[in-house]
Coordinates of C-alpha atoms in Angstrom, one line a residue:
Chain A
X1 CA 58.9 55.1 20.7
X2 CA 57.7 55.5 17.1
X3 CA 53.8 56.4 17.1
X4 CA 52.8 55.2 14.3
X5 CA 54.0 52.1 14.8
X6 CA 52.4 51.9 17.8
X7 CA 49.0 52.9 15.9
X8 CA 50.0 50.3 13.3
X9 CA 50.6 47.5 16.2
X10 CA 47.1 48.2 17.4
X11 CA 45.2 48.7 14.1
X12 CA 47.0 45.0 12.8
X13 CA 46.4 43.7 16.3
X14 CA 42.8 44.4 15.7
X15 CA 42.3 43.3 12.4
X16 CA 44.0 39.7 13.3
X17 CA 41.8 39.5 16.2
X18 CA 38.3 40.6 14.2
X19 CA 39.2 38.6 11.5
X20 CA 39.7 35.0 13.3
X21 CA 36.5 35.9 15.5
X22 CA 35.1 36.0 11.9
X23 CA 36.3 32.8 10.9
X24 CA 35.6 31.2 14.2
X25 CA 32.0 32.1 13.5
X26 CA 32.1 31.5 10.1
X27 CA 33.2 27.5 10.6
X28 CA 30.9 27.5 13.9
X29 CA 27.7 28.7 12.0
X30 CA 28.9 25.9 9.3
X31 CA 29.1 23.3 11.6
X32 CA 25.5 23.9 13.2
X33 CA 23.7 23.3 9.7
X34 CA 26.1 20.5 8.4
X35 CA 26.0 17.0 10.1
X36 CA 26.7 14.9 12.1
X37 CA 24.8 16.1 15.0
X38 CA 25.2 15.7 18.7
X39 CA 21.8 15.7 20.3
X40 CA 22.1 14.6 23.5
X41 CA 25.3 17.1 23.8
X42 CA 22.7 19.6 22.7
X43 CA 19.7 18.6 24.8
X44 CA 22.0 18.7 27.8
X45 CA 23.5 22.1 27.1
X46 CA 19.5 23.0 26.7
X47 CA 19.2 22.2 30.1
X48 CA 22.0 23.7 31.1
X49 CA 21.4 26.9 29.6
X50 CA 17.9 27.1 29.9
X51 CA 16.3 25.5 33.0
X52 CA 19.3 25.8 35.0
X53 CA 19.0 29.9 34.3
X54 CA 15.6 29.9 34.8
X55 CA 15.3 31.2 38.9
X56 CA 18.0 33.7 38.4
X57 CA 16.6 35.2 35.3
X58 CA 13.1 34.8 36.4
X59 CA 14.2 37.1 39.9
X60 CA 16.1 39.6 38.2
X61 CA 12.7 40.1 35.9
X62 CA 9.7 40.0 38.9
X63 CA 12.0 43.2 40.9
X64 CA 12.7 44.9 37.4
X65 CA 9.5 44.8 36.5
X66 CA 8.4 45.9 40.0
X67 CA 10.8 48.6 40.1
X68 CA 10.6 49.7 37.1
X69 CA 6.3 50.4 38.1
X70 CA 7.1 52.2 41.3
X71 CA 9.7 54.9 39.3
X72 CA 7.1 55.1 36.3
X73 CA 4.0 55.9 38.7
X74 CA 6.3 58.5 40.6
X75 CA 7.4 60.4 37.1
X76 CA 4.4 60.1 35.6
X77 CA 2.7 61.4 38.6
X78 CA 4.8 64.5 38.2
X79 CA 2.6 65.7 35.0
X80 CA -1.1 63.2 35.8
X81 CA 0.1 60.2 33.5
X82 CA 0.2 57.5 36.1
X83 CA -2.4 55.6 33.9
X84 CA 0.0 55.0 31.4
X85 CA 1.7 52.7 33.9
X86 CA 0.6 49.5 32.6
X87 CA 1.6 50.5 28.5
X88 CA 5.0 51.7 29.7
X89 CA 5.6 48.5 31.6
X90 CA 4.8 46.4 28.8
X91 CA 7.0 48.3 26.4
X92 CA 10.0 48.9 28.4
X93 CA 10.2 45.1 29.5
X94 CA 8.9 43.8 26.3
X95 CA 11.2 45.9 23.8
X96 CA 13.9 46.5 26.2
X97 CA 14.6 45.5 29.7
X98 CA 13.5 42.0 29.4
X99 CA 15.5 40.7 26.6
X100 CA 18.5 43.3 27.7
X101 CA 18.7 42.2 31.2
X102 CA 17.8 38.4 30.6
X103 CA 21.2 38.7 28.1
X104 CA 23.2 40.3 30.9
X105 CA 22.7 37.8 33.1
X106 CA 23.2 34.7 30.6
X107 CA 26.3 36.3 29.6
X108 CA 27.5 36.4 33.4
X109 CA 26.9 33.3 33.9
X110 CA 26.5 30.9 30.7
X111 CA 29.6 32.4 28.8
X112 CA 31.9 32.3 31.4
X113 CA 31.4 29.0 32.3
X114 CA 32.0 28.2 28.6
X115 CA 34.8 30.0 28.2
X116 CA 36.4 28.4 31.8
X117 CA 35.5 25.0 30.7
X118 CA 36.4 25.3 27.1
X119 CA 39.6 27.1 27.9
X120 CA 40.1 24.2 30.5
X121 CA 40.1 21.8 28.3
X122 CA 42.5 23.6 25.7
X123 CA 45.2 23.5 28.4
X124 CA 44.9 20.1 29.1
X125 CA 45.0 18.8 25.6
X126 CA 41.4 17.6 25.9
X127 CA 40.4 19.3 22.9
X128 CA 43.8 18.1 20.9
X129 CA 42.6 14.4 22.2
X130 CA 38.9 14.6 20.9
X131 CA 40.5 15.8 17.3
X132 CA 42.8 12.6 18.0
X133 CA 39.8 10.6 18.1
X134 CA 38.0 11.7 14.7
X135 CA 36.0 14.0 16.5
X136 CA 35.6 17.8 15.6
X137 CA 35.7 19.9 18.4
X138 CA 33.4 22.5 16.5
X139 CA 31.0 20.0 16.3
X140 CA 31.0 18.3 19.3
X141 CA 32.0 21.3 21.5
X142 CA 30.7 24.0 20.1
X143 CA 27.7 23.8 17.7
X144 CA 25.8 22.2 20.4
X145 CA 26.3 25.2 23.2
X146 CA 25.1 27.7 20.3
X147 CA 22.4 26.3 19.1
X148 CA 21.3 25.7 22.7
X149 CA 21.9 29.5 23.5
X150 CA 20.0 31.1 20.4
X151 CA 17.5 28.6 21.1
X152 CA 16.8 29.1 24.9
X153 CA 17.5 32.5 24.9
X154 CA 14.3 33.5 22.9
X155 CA 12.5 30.7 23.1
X156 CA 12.6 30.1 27.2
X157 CA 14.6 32.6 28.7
X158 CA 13.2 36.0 27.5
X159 CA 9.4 34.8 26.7
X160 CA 9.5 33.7 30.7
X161 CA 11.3 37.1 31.6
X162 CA 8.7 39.2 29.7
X163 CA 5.7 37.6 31.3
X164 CA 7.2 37.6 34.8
X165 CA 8.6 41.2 34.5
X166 CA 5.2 42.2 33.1
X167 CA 3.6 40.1 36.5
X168 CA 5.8 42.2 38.6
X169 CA 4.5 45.6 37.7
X170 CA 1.4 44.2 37.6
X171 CA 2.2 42.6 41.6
X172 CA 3.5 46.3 42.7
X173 CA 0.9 48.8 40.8
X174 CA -2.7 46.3 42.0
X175 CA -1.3 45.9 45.2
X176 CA 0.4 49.1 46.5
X177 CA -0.7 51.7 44.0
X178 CA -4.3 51.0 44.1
X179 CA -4.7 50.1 40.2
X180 CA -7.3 47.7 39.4
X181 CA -6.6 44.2 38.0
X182 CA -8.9 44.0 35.4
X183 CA -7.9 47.2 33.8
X184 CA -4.1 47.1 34.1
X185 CA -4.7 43.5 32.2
X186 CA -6.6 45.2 29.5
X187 CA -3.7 48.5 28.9
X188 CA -1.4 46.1 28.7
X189 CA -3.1 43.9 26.5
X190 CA -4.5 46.4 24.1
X191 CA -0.6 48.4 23.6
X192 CA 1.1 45.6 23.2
X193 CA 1.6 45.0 19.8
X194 CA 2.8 41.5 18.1
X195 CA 5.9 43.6 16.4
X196 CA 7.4 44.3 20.0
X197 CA 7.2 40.3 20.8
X198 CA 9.0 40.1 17.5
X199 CA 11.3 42.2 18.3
X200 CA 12.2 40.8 21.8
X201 CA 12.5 37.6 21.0
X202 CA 15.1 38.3 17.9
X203 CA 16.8 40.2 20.0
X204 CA 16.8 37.5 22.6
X205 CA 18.5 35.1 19.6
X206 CA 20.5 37.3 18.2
X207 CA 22.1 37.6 22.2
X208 CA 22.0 34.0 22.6
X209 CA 24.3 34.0 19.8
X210 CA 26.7 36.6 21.2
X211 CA 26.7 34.7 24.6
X212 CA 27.7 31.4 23.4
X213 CA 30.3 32.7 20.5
X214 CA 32.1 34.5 22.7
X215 CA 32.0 32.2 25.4
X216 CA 33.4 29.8 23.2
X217 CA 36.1 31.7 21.3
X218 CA 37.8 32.8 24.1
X219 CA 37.7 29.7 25.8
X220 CA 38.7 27.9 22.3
X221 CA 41.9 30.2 22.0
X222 CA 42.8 30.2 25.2
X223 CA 46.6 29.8 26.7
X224 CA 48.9 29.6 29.8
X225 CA 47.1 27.6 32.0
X226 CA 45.0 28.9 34.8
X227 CA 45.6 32.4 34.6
X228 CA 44.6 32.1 30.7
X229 CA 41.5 30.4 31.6
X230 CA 40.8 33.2 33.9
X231 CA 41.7 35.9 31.4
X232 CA 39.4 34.0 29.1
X233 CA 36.6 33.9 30.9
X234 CA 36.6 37.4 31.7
X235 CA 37.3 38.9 27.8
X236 CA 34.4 36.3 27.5
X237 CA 31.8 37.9 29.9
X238 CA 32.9 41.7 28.6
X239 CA 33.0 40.5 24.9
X240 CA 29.6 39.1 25.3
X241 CA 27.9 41.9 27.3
X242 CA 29.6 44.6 24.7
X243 CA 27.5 43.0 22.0
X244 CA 24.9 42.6 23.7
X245 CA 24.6 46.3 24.1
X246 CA 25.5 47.6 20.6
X247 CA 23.2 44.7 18.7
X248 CA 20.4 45.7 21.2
X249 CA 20.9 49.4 19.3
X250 CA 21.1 47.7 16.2
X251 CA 17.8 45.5 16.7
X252 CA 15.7 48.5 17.8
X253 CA 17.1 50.4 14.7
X254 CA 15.8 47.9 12.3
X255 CA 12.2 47.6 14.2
X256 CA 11.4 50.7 15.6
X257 CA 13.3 53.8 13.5
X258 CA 10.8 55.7 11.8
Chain B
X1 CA 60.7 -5.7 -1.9
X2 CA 60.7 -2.5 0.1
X3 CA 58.0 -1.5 2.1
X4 CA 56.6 1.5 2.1
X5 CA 57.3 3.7 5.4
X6 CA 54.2 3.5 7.6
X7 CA 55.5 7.2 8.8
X8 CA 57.8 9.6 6.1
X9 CA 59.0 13.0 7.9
X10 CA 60.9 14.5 4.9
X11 CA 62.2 18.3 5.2
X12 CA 60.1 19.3 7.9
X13 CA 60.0 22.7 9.3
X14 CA 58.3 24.4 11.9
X15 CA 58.6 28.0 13.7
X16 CA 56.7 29.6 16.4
X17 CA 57.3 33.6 15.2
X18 CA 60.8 33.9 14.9
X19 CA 61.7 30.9 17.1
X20 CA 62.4 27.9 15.0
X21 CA 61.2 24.9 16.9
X22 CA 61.8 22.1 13.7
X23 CA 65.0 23.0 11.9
X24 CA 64.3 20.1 8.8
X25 CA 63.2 16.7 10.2
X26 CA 63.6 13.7 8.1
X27 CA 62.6 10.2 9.7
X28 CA 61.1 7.0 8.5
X29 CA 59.3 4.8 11.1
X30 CA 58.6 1.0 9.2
X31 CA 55.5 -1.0 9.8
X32 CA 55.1 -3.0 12.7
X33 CA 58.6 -0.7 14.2
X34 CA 58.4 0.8 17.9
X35 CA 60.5 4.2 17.1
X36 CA 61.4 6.3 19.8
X37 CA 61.9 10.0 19.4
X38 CA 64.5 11.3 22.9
X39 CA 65.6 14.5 23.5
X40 CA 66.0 17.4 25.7
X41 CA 62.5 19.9 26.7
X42 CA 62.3 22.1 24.3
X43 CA 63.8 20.1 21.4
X44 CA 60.9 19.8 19.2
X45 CA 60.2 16.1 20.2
X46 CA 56.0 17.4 20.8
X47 CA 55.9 19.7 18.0
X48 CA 56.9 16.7 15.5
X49 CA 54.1 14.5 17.3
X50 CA 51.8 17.3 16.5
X51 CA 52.3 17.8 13.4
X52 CA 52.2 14.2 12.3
X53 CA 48.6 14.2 14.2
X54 CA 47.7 17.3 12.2
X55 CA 47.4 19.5 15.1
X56 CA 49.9 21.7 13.9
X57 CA 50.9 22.6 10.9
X58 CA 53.9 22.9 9.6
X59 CA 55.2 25.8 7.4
X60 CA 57.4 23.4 4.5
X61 CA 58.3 19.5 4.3
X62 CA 56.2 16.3 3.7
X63 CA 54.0 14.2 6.4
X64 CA 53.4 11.0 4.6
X65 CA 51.2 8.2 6.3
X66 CA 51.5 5.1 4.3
X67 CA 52.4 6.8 1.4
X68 CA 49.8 9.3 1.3
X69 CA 50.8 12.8 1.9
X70 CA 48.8 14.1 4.7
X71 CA 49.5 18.0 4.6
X72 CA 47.0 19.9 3.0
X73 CA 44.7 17.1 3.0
X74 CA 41.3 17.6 2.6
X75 CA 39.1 17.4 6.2
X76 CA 37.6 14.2 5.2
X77 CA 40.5 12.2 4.0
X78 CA 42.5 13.7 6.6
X79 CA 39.6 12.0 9.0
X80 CA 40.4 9.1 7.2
X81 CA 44.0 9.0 8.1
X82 CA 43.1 10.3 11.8
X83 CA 41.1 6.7 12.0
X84 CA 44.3 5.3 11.8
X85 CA 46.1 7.3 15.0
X86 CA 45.5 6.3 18.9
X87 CA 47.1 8.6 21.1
X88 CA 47.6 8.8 24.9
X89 CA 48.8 12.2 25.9
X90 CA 50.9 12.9 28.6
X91 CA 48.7 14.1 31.6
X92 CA 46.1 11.6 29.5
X93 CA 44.0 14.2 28.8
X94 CA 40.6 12.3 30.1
X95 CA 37.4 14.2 29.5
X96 CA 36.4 15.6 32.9
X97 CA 32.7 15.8 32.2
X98 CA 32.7 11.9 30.9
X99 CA 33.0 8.7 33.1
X100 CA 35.3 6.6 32.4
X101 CA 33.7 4.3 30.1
X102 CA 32.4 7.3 27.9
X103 CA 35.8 8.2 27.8
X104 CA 37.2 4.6 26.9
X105 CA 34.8 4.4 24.2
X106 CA 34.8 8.0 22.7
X107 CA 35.8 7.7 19.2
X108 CA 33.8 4.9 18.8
X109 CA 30.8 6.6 20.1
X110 CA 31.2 9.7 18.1
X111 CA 32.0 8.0 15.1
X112 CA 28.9 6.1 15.3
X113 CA 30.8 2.7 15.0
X114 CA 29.3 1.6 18.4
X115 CA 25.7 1.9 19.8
X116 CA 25.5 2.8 23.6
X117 CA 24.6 -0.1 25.1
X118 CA 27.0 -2.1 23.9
X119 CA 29.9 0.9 24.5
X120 CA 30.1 -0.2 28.2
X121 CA 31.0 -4.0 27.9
X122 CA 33.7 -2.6 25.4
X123 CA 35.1 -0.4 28.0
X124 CA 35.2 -2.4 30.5
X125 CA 37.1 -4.7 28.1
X126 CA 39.6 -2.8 27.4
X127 CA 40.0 -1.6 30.8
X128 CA 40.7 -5.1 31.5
X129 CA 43.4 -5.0 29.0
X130 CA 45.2 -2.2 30.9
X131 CA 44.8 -4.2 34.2
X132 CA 42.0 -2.3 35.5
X133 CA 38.9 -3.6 37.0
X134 CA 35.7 -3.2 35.7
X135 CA 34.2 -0.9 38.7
X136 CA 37.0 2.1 37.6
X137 CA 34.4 2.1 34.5
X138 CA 31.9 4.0 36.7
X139 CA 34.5 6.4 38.2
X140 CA 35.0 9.8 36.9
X141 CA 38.4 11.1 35.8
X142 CA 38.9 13.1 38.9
X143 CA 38.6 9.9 40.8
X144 CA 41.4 7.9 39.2
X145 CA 45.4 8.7 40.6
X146 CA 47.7 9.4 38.0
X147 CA 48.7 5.7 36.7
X148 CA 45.0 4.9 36.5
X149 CA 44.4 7.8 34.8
X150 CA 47.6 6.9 32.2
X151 CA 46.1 3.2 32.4
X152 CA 42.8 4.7 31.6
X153 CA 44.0 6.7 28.4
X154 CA 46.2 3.9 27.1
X155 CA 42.4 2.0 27.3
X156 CA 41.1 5.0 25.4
X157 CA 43.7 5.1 22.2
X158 CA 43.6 1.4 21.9
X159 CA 40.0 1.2 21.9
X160 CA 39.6 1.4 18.0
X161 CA 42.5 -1.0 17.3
X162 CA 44.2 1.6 15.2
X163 CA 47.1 1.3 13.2
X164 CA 49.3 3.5 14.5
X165 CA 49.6 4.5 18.7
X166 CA 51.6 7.9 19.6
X167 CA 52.6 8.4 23.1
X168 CA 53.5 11.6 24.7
X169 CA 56.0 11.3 27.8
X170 CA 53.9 8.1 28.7
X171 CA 55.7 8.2 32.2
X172 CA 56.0 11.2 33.0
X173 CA 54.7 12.2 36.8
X174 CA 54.7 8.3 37.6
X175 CA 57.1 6.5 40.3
X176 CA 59.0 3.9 38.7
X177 CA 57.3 1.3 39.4
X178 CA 54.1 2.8 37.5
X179 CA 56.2 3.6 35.0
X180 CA 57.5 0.2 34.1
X181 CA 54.0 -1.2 34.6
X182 CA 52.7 1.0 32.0
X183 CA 55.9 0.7 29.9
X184 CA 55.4 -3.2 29.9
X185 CA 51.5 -2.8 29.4
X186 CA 52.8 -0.1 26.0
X187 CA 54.8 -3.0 24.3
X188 CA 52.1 -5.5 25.1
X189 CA 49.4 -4.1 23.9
X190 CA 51.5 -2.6 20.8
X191 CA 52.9 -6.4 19.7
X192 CA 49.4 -7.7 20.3
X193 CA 47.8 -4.8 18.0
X194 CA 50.6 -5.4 15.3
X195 CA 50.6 -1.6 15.7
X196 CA 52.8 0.9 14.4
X197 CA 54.3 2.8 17.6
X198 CA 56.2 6.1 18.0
X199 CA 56.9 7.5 21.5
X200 CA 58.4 10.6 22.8
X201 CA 60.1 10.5 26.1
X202 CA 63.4 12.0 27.8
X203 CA 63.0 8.7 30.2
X204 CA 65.7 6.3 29.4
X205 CA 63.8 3.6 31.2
X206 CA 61.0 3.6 28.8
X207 CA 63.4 4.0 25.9
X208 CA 65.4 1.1 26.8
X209 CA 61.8 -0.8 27.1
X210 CA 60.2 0.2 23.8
X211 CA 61.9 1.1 21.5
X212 CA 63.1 -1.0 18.2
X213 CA 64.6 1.8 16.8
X214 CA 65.4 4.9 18.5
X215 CA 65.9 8.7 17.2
X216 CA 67.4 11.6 19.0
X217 CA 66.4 14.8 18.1
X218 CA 68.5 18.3 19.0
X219 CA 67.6 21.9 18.2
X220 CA 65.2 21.1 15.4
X221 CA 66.9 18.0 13.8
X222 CA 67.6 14.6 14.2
X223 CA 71.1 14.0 14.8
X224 CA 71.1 10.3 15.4
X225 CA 68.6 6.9 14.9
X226 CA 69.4 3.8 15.1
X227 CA 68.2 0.5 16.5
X228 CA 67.8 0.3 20.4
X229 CA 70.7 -1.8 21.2
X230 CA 73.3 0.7 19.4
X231 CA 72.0 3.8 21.0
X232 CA 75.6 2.7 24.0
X233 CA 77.5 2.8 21.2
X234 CA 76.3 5.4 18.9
X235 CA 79.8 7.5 19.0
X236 CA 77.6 10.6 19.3
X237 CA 78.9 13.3 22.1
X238 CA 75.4 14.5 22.1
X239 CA 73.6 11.0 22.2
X240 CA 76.0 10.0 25.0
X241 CA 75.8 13.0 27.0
X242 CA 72.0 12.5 26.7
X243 CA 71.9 8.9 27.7
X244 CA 73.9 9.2 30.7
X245 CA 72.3 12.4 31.9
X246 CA 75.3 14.5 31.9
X247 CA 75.6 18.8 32.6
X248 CA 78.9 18.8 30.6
X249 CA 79.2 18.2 27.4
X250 CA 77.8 19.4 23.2
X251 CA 74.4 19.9 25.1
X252 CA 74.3 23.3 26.5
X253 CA 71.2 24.1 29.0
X254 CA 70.2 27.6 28.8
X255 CA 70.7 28.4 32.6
X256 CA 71.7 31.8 33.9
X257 CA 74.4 31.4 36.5
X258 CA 74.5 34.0 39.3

């Protein structure tokens, strides 16, 4: 077999791929400022995404937020910094583990299921019979599900994993590790600074954005039947937690480089 | 006077990669005319429906709806032209997440031509005009067994009395009983309408039902059309072979004989 052309396959391969995810986005992004607009598609995809991920999100932040007190009182024990429980607690599930983990999750379970019911309807023609019936998928599919996303991410999701991640260090170091309440409410009042809210609640967008987009597109472009809904939603889930992850980097570059 | 063809196929010419599905496909359907479209699977019969619908594209040739040329249209006359088209598809293609009213009354509903309250009583309507009662209104999809479900999308394309009604292999998976019930309830509702009608079907039955004129299409082109009563004496090896359901003959089925 000829190397290079197998180099070239992949490098054109990649290309094709980057640049439809790039018009995909392109029209989808157009379609969310232009009407007409689908409100009660989007106020039920609100609920969807947003209340409906509210006890799983909530959980994963309360036993982060707990955990992540017990290891920071252990290590910083090791050289007499367990008072700077509270701050690091704040930071690391303000800046970080809140809106990182909060995306992880939505992505597991909001872009699959878009993907799976997108795709769904690709193989069963539902999506050629709502473009049958003057009606633009984009704008009746689609636009809805992200603007619900990169609204509830930030705006529900993330703000309510912050405070109960927060609540759960706060749960673990007054009640086991013998801090008291008043104080630990005043460190983490006095280091956290408006700039790190800023920056977890963009990031929380710019996630909720990911999510649904990729959710979407694979489901949108999907083929084959079952098996390419099920490929779908799984190039969805890994799509969507890949960019997560590198945006995340990206995010924190722009707020927090020196 | 001539009239102009309410549907102009002229040259047209479609390929999948290097698999050419529409060799060059030239057919006039008349106003008012039930045409027909038979052939084998595989013979392009779907891929010609698409494209007329605009949910394929074609890569030369000329779509013309009443005179207008429809390919590389602009999106909003080409929603203009889609106003015109009902379509039931062949597994019906029923929105899963809808009831069946919501379904019925779709287009109307996006398009903003209808208010909700007054969507139902329209539904139920037109349900009645398929010979469905008005409790199936309140069922979902999932509910209904295949002929309602058929029942249910003829309901759905005839809802906003277009112009011109497409059906995919509108018998397809039904015993023939169900079939000739919704053939009968097909040229009904399509005299009533005054409606333009073009079918696509490999069941002789429905042909023999429908049709004014009748086309057969082979490897990419049409190789015969004619009225419906000259299709037992077209003097066409292929058309006969076709008609009478024969392995022998012009016809060749790619099978693989051990």
């Amino acid at each position: 077999m000829n190397f290079l052309a197998v180099i070239g396959r992949i490098t054109f391969g990649f290309l094709q791929a980057a640049g439809r995810l790039g018009i995909f986005a392109a029209t989808t992004i157009s379609h969310m400022v232009t009407p007409p607009f689908y409100f009660r598609s989007l106020i039920q995809q609100m609920m969807t995404i947003g209340y409906y991920s509210l006890p799983v999100v909530g959980l994963t932040a309360l036993f982060t937020g707990a955990a992540l007190a017990l290891n920071i009182y252990e290590g910083g024990s090791r050289f007499n910094a367990e008072s700077a429980l509270p701050t690091i607690v704040v930071i690391g599930i303000v800046r970080e583990l809140g809106p990182v983990l909060c995306g992880l999750i939505v992505a597991g379970r909001v872009s699959a299921s878009m993907a799976a019911e997108i795709g769904t309807m690709r193989v069963t023609e539902q999506i050629d019979a709502m473009s049958t019936l003057s009606t633009d998928p984009f704008k009746y599919l689609i636009a809805p599900r992200v603007v619900a996303t990169t609204l509830m991410m930030p705006f529900m999701l993330v703000i309510v994993a912050d405070i109960i991640g927060v609540m759960g260090g706060f749960l673990i170091a007054t009640g086991k590790l013998g801090f008291n309440a008043g104080n630990y409410m005043d460190l983490t009042m006095d280091f956290l600074e408006i700039k790190d809210i800023y920056a977890s609640l963009t990031k929380a967008a710019v996630f909720g954005f990911f999510i649904s987009l990729m959710g979407c597109y694979h489901g949108y472009y999907s083929r084959g039947g079952a098996q390419g809904v099920g490929i779908a939603t799984t190039n969805a889930v890994v799509s969507a937690c890949m960019l997560i992850l590198l945006s995340n980097y990206i995010v924190t570059e722009i707020f927090f480089a020196t | 006077m001539i009239d102009t063809p309410k549907i102009r196929l002229k040259g047209l010419h479609k390929q999948f990669g290097p698999k050419l599905v529409l060799d060059s496909i030239d057919l006039d359907i008349m106003p008012g005319e039930s045409m027909v479209i038979i052939g084998g699977s595989g013979s392009g019969k779907s891929v010609t429906l698409k494209c007329i619908l605009g949910l394929l594209h074609p890569e030369s040739g000329s779509i013309k709806v009443d005179g207008e040329e429809t390919i590389g249209m602009r999106q909003n006359d080409r929603k203009r032209i889609q106003e015109k088209f009902g379509m039931l598809f062949q597994g019906a293609a029923l929105f899963d997440s809808l009831p069946v009213w919501e379904n019925v009354t779709f287009g109307l509903l996006a398009s903003g031509k209808t208010r909700r309250r007054d969507a139902k009583d329209i539904a139920i309507e037109n349900l009645r005009s398929v010979g469905l009662s008005p409790d199936v209104a309140l069922l979902s999809p999932s509910e209904l067994s295949g002929g309602m479900q058929k029942r249910v999308g003829l309901a759905r394309a005839i809802a906003s009395k277009p112009e011109i009604l497409f059906f995919d292999e509108p018998t397809t998976g039904l015993d023939p009983i169900m079939a000739d019930v919704i053939n009968e309830l097909i040229t009904e509702r399509v005299k009533e309408m005054g409606a333009t009608a073009l079918t696509i079907t490999h069941d002789m039955s429905s042909v023999r039902k429908i049709a004014d004129k009748v086309a057969m299409i082979y490897k990419g082109n049409i190789i015969w059309s004619g009225p419906r009563n000259d299709i037992d004496n077209s003097d066409n090896a292929y058309v006969e072979q076709f008609i009478h359901g024969r392995a022998e003959g012009p016809i060749q089925m790619e099978v693989l004989k051990t």
